[in-house]
Coordinates of C-alpha atoms in Angstrom, one line a residue:
G1 CA 14.2 5.8 1.8
K2 CA 18.0 7.2 1.4
P3 CA 18.1 9.7 4.2
M4 CA 16.6 7.6 6.7
W5 CA 18.3 4.2 5.3
G6 CA 21.3 4.8 3.9
T7 CA 20.3 3.4 1.1
W8 CA 17.3 4.0 -2.1
W9 CA 15.6 0.7 -1.5
V10 CA 15.2 -1.8 1.4
W11 CA 13.2 -5.0 1.3
D12 CA 10.7 -4.3 4.1
A13 CA 7.8 -6.1 4.4
R14 CA 5.0 -3.0 4.0
L15 CA 8.0 -2.0 0.6
T16 CA 7.6 -5.0 -1.2
S17 CA 4.1 -5.5 -0.8
E18 CA 3.0 -2.1 -2.1
L19 CA 5.6 -2.8 -4.9
V20 CA 3.5 -6.2 -6.0
L21 CA 0.7 -4.0 -5.9
L22 CA 2.2 -1.8 -8.0
F23 CA 3.1 -4.5 -10.6
L24 CA -0.7 -5.8 -10.4
Y25 CA -2.1 -3.1 -11.0
A26 CA 0.7 -2.5 -14.1
G27 CA -1.0 -5.7 -14.9
V28 CA -3.9 -4.9 -14.6
I29 CA -3.5 -2.2 -17.8
A30 CA -1.2 -4.2 -19.6
L31 CA -3.5 -6.9 -19.9
W32 CA -6.8 -4.2 -20.2
H33 CA -4.9 -3.3 -23.8
A34 CA -4.0 -6.8 -25.1
F35 CA -7.3 -7.9 -26.5
D36 CA -9.3 -6.1 -28.9
D37 CA -12.9 -7.7 -26.7
R38 CA -13.6 -5.1 -24.0
K39 CA -15.5 -7.9 -22.9
M40 CA -12.7 -10.3 -22.9
A41 CA -10.5 -7.2 -21.5
G42 CA -12.6 -6.8 -18.7
R43 CA -13.0 -10.3 -17.5
A44 CA -9.3 -10.8 -17.6
A45 CA -8.9 -8.0 -16.3
G46 CA -11.2 -8.6 -13.6
I47 CA -9.5 -11.9 -12.9
L48 CA -6.2 -10.4 -12.3
V49 CA -7.8 -7.7 -9.4
L50 CA -9.6 -10.5 -7.7
V51 CA -6.0 -11.5 -7.5
G52 CA -4.9 -8.3 -5.7
V53 CA -7.2 -8.0 -3.5
V54 CA -5.3 -10.7 -1.2
N55 CA -2.1 -8.6 -1.4
L56 CA -4.8 -6.1 0.2
P57 CA -4.9 -7.2 4.0
V58 CA -1.1 -8.0 3.7
I59 CA 0.1 -4.2 3.0
H60 CA -2.1 -3.4 5.8
Y61 CA -1.0 -5.5 8.3
S62 CA 2.4 -6.1 8.0
V63 CA 3.6 -3.7 10.2
E64 CA 2.1 -6.1 13.0
W65 CA 3.3 -9.4 11.1
W66 CA 6.5 -9.3 10.9
N67 CA 9.2 -6.8 12.1
T68 CA 9.9 -3.9 9.6
L69 CA 10.9 -0.3 9.5
H70 CA 7.2 1.3 9.6
Q71 CA 5.4 2.7 12.7
G72 CA 3.0 -0.2 14.2
S73 CA -0.5 0.7 14.4
T74 CA -1.6 3.1 16.3
R75 CA -5.3 2.8 16.3
M76 CA -6.5 2.3 19.8
Q77 CA -3.8 4.3 21.4
Q78 CA -3.0 7.9 21.0
S79 CA 1.0 7.9 20.1
I80 CA 0.5 11.8 18.6
D81 CA 3.1 14.6 21.7
P82 CA 0.3 16.6 23.4
A83 CA 2.5 19.6 22.3
M84 CA 1.6 18.4 18.5
R85 CA -2.6 17.4 18.5
S86 CA -4.0 21.0 18.4
P87 CA -2.1 22.4 15.5
L88 CA -3.3 19.1 14.2
R89 CA -6.9 19.2 14.5
W90 CA -7.0 22.9 13.5
A91 CA -5.2 21.5 10.6
I92 CA -7.2 19.1 9.6
A93 CA -10.5 21.3 10.2
G94 CA -9.0 23.5 7.5

């Protein structure tokens, strides 16, 4: 982010929610290895995963809910320049 924002980190909604997701992922791994009993470890990690699922819609809709540095959703509209559309299609086709 430093070349674009002039700093290494910005407390943007999308970036912060992604950071929370990273911490949840690290927590699931740590929780899995904290138990000797694999069944108990699976249950504990599964509960944390279910808690973390709440963060997924926040990540997805963060650019629509808050004024962020990231581009908003362009699902129903084409925001790509027409000159770039053809090369993009060729690149996707392989």
